[in-house]
Amino acid sequence: MHIDILTLFPEMFTSYTNESILKRAQEAGHLALRWHNVRDYATGKHRVTDEPPYGGGGGMILKPEPIFRAVEAVLQGSGGAGEQGGRGAEEQRSGGAEENVSSLAPYPSLFASRSSPIILMSPQGRPFSQKVAQELAQHERLILICGRYEGVDERVRQHLITDEISIGDYVLTGGELAAMVIVDSVARLLPGVLGAEDAAKTDSFATGLLEGPHYTRPETFRDWSVPEVLRSGHAANIARWRREQALRRTWQRRPELLETADLTEEDKKFLRTLAQEEMERDT
Ligand code: SAH
């Protein structure tokens, strides 16, 4: 997967994406990340990227032209600022070929038919979730636009982007952390990225449930021992225990998830015993 990120602060991404799993994912060729500094696409001596809002009020608004130009350059395969690991040039060529460059103008409804989502990070967007991460992981390419200050000129929203995503009901100083959250959670879902192929399948939310508890060595830490069943070596019992722990945890913490989770008859029976236990405790 190729992810292009448009930002005024590309360096914010480097340390996080150059460690651990994201680093290995890039080295192994599962993921290609490229940053594009929006300032490089601004014109004039001072390369101005933001200006005060029409109508007054505080703060600065990101101008539309540099953002449009950056997206166009990325879609045409010439937006090369900051590719990682030396594979960028080749990827940009193949990226360019995949897009139909000749239909780039005029702006209105311009990019809607393209297969690569162009996503604005925004507290007003659709809420991000594991389900959205799974959906995004199906694409070969994503373009993420990070706002700053008071946000971006509305024409970016109206004529450039194909999607708008919020990572939660709070306001950040910029879209960079939000983009990083998306990159991180999507990368984790790409085939080959996690060491254990199945790990992502039992993660919280993947199955519609929260994941149950994990333990590692030592077997006894202070006075606290690892549950017997996990040391038993009995695969079926371990699987059942894990399932019940996931059900119990979801029931306690996020009961609304159970309404849409994929449950077997055995699961439902177990949930009934939990409800029964609670009733008995309350009476
Ligand atoms: N004035 C805007 C908020 C601007 S915050 C409003 O009220 O809607 C500045 C930038 O940070 C935004 O343009 C967006 O790119 C990013 N951002 C802030 N909060 C975010 C969130 N919850 N999810 C995704 N991006 C966010």
GROMACS .gro file of C-alpha atoms and ligand atoms in nm:
model
  309
    1MET     CA    1   0.000   0.000   0.000
    2HIS     CA    2   0.114   0.353  -0.079
    3ILE     CA    3   0.015   0.634   0.152
    4ASP     CA    4   0.084   0.994   0.056
    5ILE     CA    5   0.057   1.248   0.334
    6LEU     CA    6   0.021   1.621   0.272
    7THR     CA    7   0.140   1.826   0.565
    8LEU     CA    8   0.314   2.146   0.661
    9PHE     CA    9   0.526   1.948   0.907
   10PRO     CA   10   0.662   1.632   0.745
   11GLU     CA   11   0.924   1.584   1.014
   12MET     CA   12   0.657   1.509   1.270
   13PHE     CA   13   0.617   1.169   1.105
   14THR     CA   14   0.972   1.049   1.074
   15SER     CA   15   1.054   0.927   1.420
   16TYR     CA   16   0.729   0.739   1.471
   17THR     CA   17   0.726   0.569   1.135
   18ASN     CA   18   1.096   0.478   1.145
   19GLU     CA   19   1.071   0.238   1.438
   20SER     CA   20   0.936  -0.107   1.512
   21ILE     CA   21   0.654  -0.254   1.305
   22LEU     CA   22   0.604   0.043   1.072
   23LYS     CA   23   0.975   0.044   0.995
   24ARG     CA   24   0.978  -0.327   0.917
   25ALA     CA   25   0.660  -0.300   0.710
   26GLN     CA   26   0.832  -0.043   0.489
   27GLU     CA   27   1.156  -0.238   0.465
   28ALA     CA   28   0.967  -0.549   0.363
   29GLY     CA   29   0.780  -0.354   0.095
   30HIS     CA   30   0.431  -0.392   0.242
   31LEU     CA   31   0.396  -0.020   0.296
   32ALA     CA   32   0.535   0.288   0.123
   33LEU     CA   33   0.495   0.620   0.299
   34ARG     CA   34   0.566   0.954   0.138
   35TRP     CA   35   0.528   1.300   0.282
   36HIS     CA   36   0.466   1.605   0.072
   37ASN     CA   37   0.530   1.943   0.225
   38VAL     CA   38   0.238   2.164   0.123
   39ARG     CA   39   0.471   2.462   0.144
   40ASP     CA   40   0.663   2.326  -0.157
   41TYR     CA   41   0.348   2.376  -0.362
   42ALA     CA   42   0.285   2.733  -0.250
   43THR     CA   43   0.386   3.011  -0.486
   44GLY     CA   44   0.539   3.354  -0.441
   45LYS     CA   45   0.850   3.466  -0.264
   46HIS     CA   46   0.721   3.373   0.079
   47ARG     CA   47   0.540   3.053  -0.016
   48VAL     CA   48   0.239   3.152   0.192
   49THR     CA   49   0.022   2.854   0.290
   50ASP     CA   50  -0.226   3.014   0.530
   51GLU     CA   51  -0.413   3.340   0.558
   52PRO     CA   52  -0.677   3.499   0.783
   53PRO     CA   53  -1.041   3.403   0.729
   54TYR     CA   54  -1.277   3.609   0.514
   55GLY     CA   55  -1.533   3.773   0.739
   56GLY     CA   56  -1.291   3.808   1.025
   57GLY     CA   57  -1.244   3.601   1.334
   58GLY     CA   58  -0.931   3.456   1.479
   59GLY     CA   59  -0.684   3.204   1.349
   60MET     CA   60  -0.546   3.117   1.011
   61ILE     CA   61  -0.694   2.907   0.731
   62LEU     CA   62  -0.492   2.688   0.496
   63LYS     CA   63  -0.517   2.825   0.143
   64PRO     CA   64  -0.666   2.601  -0.124
   65GLU     CA   65  -0.412   2.639  -0.408
   66PRO     CA   66  -0.110   2.469  -0.248
   67ILE     CA   67  -0.325   2.177  -0.132
   68PHE     CA   68  -0.483   2.130  -0.476
   69ARG     CA   69  -0.144   2.155  -0.643
   70ALA     CA   70   0.008   1.904  -0.404
   71VAL     CA   71  -0.271   1.651  -0.463
   72GLU     CA   72  -0.244   1.698  -0.839
   73ALA     CA   73   0.130   1.645  -0.827
   74VAL     CA   74   0.085   1.332  -0.619
   75LEU     CA   75  -0.177   1.194  -0.858
   76GLN     CA   76   0.046   1.268  -1.154
   77GLY     CA   77   0.334   1.095  -0.983
   78SER     CA   78   0.558   1.398  -0.961
   79GLY     CA   79   0.511   1.475  -0.593
   80GLY     CA   80   0.834   1.335  -0.467
   81ALA     CA   81   0.926   1.527  -0.156
   82GLY     CA   82   1.036   1.302   0.124
   83GLU     CA   83   0.988   0.949   0.004
   84GLN     CA   84   1.142   0.695   0.233
   85GLY     CA   85   1.396   0.425   0.175
   86GLY     CA   86   1.491   0.497  -0.187
   87ARG     CA   87   1.199   0.308  -0.338
   88GLY     CA   88   1.000   0.625  -0.393
   89ALA     CA   89   1.086   0.704  -0.752
   90GLU     CA   90   0.977   0.369  -0.883
   91GLU     CA   91   0.661   0.375  -0.679
   92GLN     CA   92   0.578   0.718  -0.803
   93ARG     CA   93   0.603   0.604  -1.162
   94SER     CA   94   0.372   0.312  -1.109
   95GLY     CA   95   0.143   0.534  -0.901
   96GLY     CA   96   0.125   0.782  -1.188
   97ALA     CA   97   0.041   0.517  -1.443
   98GLU     CA   98  -0.247   0.388  -1.238
   99GLU     CA   99  -0.421   0.727  -1.236
  100ASN     CA  100  -0.578   0.885  -1.538
  101VAL     CA  101  -0.380   1.206  -1.541
  102SER     CA  102  -0.553   1.364  -1.840
  103SER     CA  103  -0.882   1.407  -1.654
  104LEU     CA  104  -0.736   1.622  -1.379
  105ALA     CA  105  -0.920   1.944  -1.464
  106PRO     CA  106  -1.156   2.117  -1.407
  107TYR     CA  107  -1.189   2.095  -1.032
  108PRO     CA  108  -1.553   2.031  -0.943
  109SER     CA  109  -1.624   1.661  -0.885
  110LEU     CA  110  -1.282   1.610  -1.026
  111PHE     CA  111  -1.146   1.325  -0.824
  112ALA     CA  112  -1.463   1.151  -0.716
  113SER     CA  113  -1.430   0.871  -0.969
  114ARG     CA  114  -1.074   0.787  -0.875
  115SER     CA  115  -0.991   0.470  -0.693
  116SER     CA  116  -0.753   0.634  -0.444
  117PRO     CA  117  -0.940   0.802  -0.160
  118ILE     CA  118  -0.832   1.160  -0.091
  119ILE     CA  119  -0.903   1.200   0.278
  120LEU     CA  120  -0.911   1.520   0.481
  121MET     CA  121  -0.829   1.483   0.850
  122SER     CA  122  -1.104   1.674   1.026
  123PRO     CA  123  -1.296   1.671   1.354
  124GLN     CA  124  -1.608   1.702   1.138
  125GLY     CA  125  -1.541   1.384   0.941
  126ARG     CA  126  -1.691   1.040   0.976
  127PRO     CA  127  -1.571   0.870   1.294
  128PHE     CA  128  -1.266   0.647   1.254
  129SER     CA  129  -1.296   0.288   1.376
  130GLN     CA  130  -1.147  -0.055   1.317
  131LYS     CA  131  -1.413  -0.105   1.053
  132VAL     CA  132  -1.302   0.206   0.866
  133ALA     CA  133  -0.939   0.090   0.900
  134GLN     CA  134  -1.036  -0.243   0.740
  135GLU     CA  135  -1.212  -0.059   0.461
  136LEU     CA  136  -0.911   0.165   0.394
  137ALA     CA  137  -0.673  -0.132   0.402
  138GLN     CA  138  -0.842  -0.265   0.086
  139HIS     CA  139  -0.710   0.027  -0.121
  140GLU     CA  140  -0.374   0.026  -0.296
  141ARG     CA  141  -0.324   0.389  -0.225
  142LEU     CA  142  -0.445   0.659   0.013
  143ILE     CA  143  -0.387   1.033   0.013
  144LEU     CA  144  -0.419   1.198   0.355
  145ILE     CA  145  -0.443   1.575   0.398
  146CYS     CA  146  -0.350   1.727   0.733
  147GLY     CA  147  -0.511   2.057   0.828
  148ARG     CA  148  -0.363   2.305   1.076
  149TYR     CA  149  -0.465   2.619   1.266
  150GLU     CA  150  -0.838   2.685   1.216
  151GLY     CA  151  -0.861   2.434   0.934
  152VAL     CA  152  -0.867   2.440   0.554
  153ASP     CA  153  -1.047   2.654   0.298
  154GLU     CA  154  -1.392   2.505   0.237
  155ARG     CA  155  -1.320   2.458  -0.135
  156VAL     CA  156  -1.081   2.178  -0.045
  157ARG     CA  157  -1.373   2.001   0.116
  158GLN     CA  158  -1.613   2.081  -0.167
  159HIS     CA  159  -1.399   2.002  -0.470
  160LEU     CA  160  -1.089   1.806  -0.381
  161ILE     CA  161  -1.140   1.540  -0.121
  162THR     CA  162  -1.340   1.221  -0.150
  163ASP     CA  163  -1.362   1.148   0.223
  164GLU     CA  164  -1.324   1.319   0.559
  165ILE     CA  165  -1.227   1.132   0.874
  166SER     CA  166  -1.223   1.227   1.242
  167ILE     CA  167  -1.032   1.024   1.499
  168GLY     CA  168  -1.261   1.135   1.781
  169ASP     CA  169  -1.475   1.410   1.928
  170TYR     CA  170  -1.195   1.641   2.030
  171VAL     CA  171  -0.995   1.906   1.847
  172LEU     CA  172  -0.623   1.864   1.776
  173THR     CA  173  -0.382   2.136   1.672
  174GLY     CA  174  -0.334   1.962   1.337
  175GLY     CA  175  -0.415   1.657   1.130
  176GLU     CA  176  -0.072   1.495   1.166
  177LEU     CA  177  -0.153   1.283   1.470
  178ALA     CA  178  -0.481   1.180   1.310
  179ALA     CA  179  -0.300   1.077   0.991
  180MET     CA  180  -0.052   0.882   1.198
  181VAL     CA  181  -0.334   0.700   1.375
  182ILE     CA  182  -0.476   0.600   1.038
  183VAL     CA  183  -0.140   0.494   0.894
  184ASP     CA  184  -0.063   0.290   1.203
  185SER     CA  185  -0.392   0.106   1.230
  186VAL     CA  186  -0.421   0.042   0.856
  187ALA     CA  187  -0.060  -0.082   0.832
  188ARG     CA  188  -0.128  -0.336   1.103
  189LEU     CA  189  -0.397  -0.492   0.883
  190LEU     CA  190  -0.186  -0.533   0.570
  191PRO     CA  191  -0.093  -0.894   0.496
  192GLY     CA  192   0.254  -0.979   0.624
  193VAL     CA  193   0.295  -0.675   0.849
  194LEU     CA  194   0.235  -0.844   1.183
  195GLY     CA  195   0.470  -1.128   1.266
  196ALA     CA  196   0.190  -1.366   1.358
  197GLU     CA  197  -0.045  -1.381   1.060
  198ASP     CA  198  -0.352  -1.432   1.276
  199ALA     CA  199  -0.280  -1.174   1.543
  200ALA     CA  200  -0.496  -0.903   1.386
  201LYS     CA  201  -0.788  -1.140   1.349
  202THR     CA  202  -0.843  -1.172   1.726
  203ASP     CA  203  -0.763  -0.811   1.811
  204SER     CA  204  -1.025  -0.606   1.985
  205PHE     CA  205  -1.301  -0.499   1.742
  206ALA     CA  206  -1.184  -0.733   1.463
  207THR     CA  207  -1.428  -0.998   1.587
  208GLY     CA  208  -1.676  -0.743   1.714
  209LEU     CA  209  -1.555  -0.811   2.071
  210LEU     CA  210  -1.286  -0.673   2.297
  211GLU     CA  211  -0.991  -0.908   2.326
  212GLY     CA  212  -0.943  -1.091   2.657
  213PRO     CA  213  -0.638  -1.074   2.884
  214HIS     CA  214  -0.285  -1.184   2.793
  215TYR     CA  215  -0.007  -1.315   3.016
  216THR     CA  216   0.361  -1.380   2.961
  217ARG     CA  217   0.656  -1.498   3.176
  218PRO     CA  218   0.707  -1.519   3.471
  219GLU     CA  219   0.448  -1.776   3.565
  220THR     CA  220   0.422  -1.621   3.911
  221PHE     CA  221   0.493  -1.252   3.956
  222ARG     CA  222   0.484  -1.146   4.320
  223ASP     CA  223   0.188  -1.350   4.441
  224TRP     CA  224  -0.001  -1.341   4.114
  225SER     CA  225  -0.009  -1.649   3.897
  226VAL     CA  226  -0.102  -1.699   3.535
  227PRO     CA  227  -0.441  -1.875   3.501
  228GLU     CA  228  -0.402  -2.251   3.510
  229VAL     CA  229  -0.582  -2.314   3.182
  230LEU     CA  230  -0.325  -2.113   2.983
  231ARG     CA  231  -0.049  -2.340   3.115
  232SER     CA  232  -0.244  -2.660   3.048
  233GLY     CA  233  -0.140  -2.698   2.685
  234HIS     CA  234  -0.500  -2.800   2.605
  235ALA     CA  235  -0.573  -2.605   2.287
  236ALA     CA  236  -0.953  -2.639   2.286
  237ASN     CA  237  -0.984  -2.536   2.651
  238ILE     CA  238  -0.756  -2.240   2.593
  239ALA     CA  239  -0.958  -2.129   2.291
  240ARG     CA  240  -1.284  -2.157   2.486
  241TRP     CA  241  -1.139  -1.972   2.786
  242ARG     CA  242  -1.017  -1.691   2.563
  243ARG     CA  243  -1.352  -1.663   2.394
  244GLU     CA  244  -1.532  -1.645   2.727
  245GLN     CA  245  -1.291  -1.384   2.858
  246ALA     CA  246  -1.351  -1.176   2.546
  247LEU     CA  247  -1.725  -1.210   2.591
  248ARG     CA  248  -1.706  -1.124   2.960
  249ARG     CA  249  -1.489  -0.822   2.902
  250THR     CA  250  -1.709  -0.691   2.622
  251TRP     CA  251  -2.020  -0.748   2.830
  252GLN     CA  252  -1.870  -0.555   3.122
  253ARG     CA  253  -1.712  -0.268   2.932
  254ARG     CA  254  -1.880  -0.229   2.596
  255PRO     CA  255  -2.211  -0.417   2.605
  256GLU     CA  256  -2.337  -0.237   2.294
  257LEU     CA  257  -2.077  -0.423   2.087
  258LEU     CA  258  -2.255  -0.751   2.161
  259GLU     CA  259  -2.555  -0.634   1.963
  260THR     CA  260  -2.363  -0.657   1.636
  261ALA     CA  261  -2.099  -0.921   1.721
  262ASP     CA  262  -2.103  -1.258   1.549
  263LEU     CA  263  -2.210  -1.492   1.832
  264THR     CA  264  -2.251  -1.870   1.840
  265GLU     CA  265  -2.518  -2.049   2.044
  266GLU     CA  266  -2.247  -2.137   2.295
  267ASP     CA  267  -2.150  -1.769   2.324
  268LYS     CA  268  -2.509  -1.670   2.384
  269LYS     CA  269  -2.543  -1.936   2.651
  270PHE     CA  270  -2.233  -1.805   2.825
  271LEU     CA  271  -2.368  -1.448   2.814
  272ARG     CA  272  -2.690  -1.570   2.973
  273THR     CA  273  -2.489  -1.718   3.261
  274LEU     CA  274  -2.316  -1.381   3.305
  275ALA     CA  275  -2.651  -1.206   3.321
  276GLN     CA  276  -2.775  -1.468   3.564
  277GLU     CA  277  -2.467  -1.421   3.787
  278GLU     CA  278  -2.527  -1.050   3.795
  279MET     CA  279  -2.892  -1.089   3.886
  280GLU     CA  280  -2.798  -1.321   4.169
  281ARG     CA  281  -2.542  -1.074   4.298
  282ASP     CA  282  -2.796  -0.792   4.291
  283THR     CA  283  -3.064  -0.977   4.485
  284SAH     N1  284  -1.178   2.491   1.337
  284SAH     C1  285  -1.187   2.351   1.305
  284SAH     C2  286  -1.082   2.269   1.377
  284SAH     C3  287  -0.943   2.295   1.328
  284SAH     S1  288  -0.825   2.194   1.407
  284SAH     C4  289  -1.325   2.300   1.342
  284SAH     O1  290  -1.383   2.354   1.436
  284SAH     O2  291  -1.374   2.205   1.281
  284SAH     C5  292  -0.693   2.195   1.293
  284SAH     C6  293  -0.676   2.072   1.208
  284SAH     O3  294  -0.648   1.962   1.292
  284SAH     C7  295  -0.798   2.030   1.127
  284SAH     O4  296  -0.802   2.097   1.003
  284SAH     C8  297  -0.777   1.882   1.110
  284SAH     O5  298  -0.694   1.852   0.999
  284SAH     C9  299  -0.701   1.844   1.237
  284SAH     N2  300  -0.787   1.781   1.339
  284SAH    C10  301  -0.826   1.838   1.455
  284SAH     N3  302  -0.903   1.754   1.526
  284SAH    C11  303  -0.913   1.640   1.455
  284SAH    C12  304  -0.980   1.516   1.475
  284SAH     N4  305  -1.053   1.493   1.585
  284SAH     N5  306  -0.969   1.422   1.381
  284SAH    C13  307  -0.897   1.444   1.268
  284SAH     N6  308  -0.832   1.560   1.243
  284SAH    C14  309  -0.839   1.657   1.333
   0.00000   0.00000   0.00000
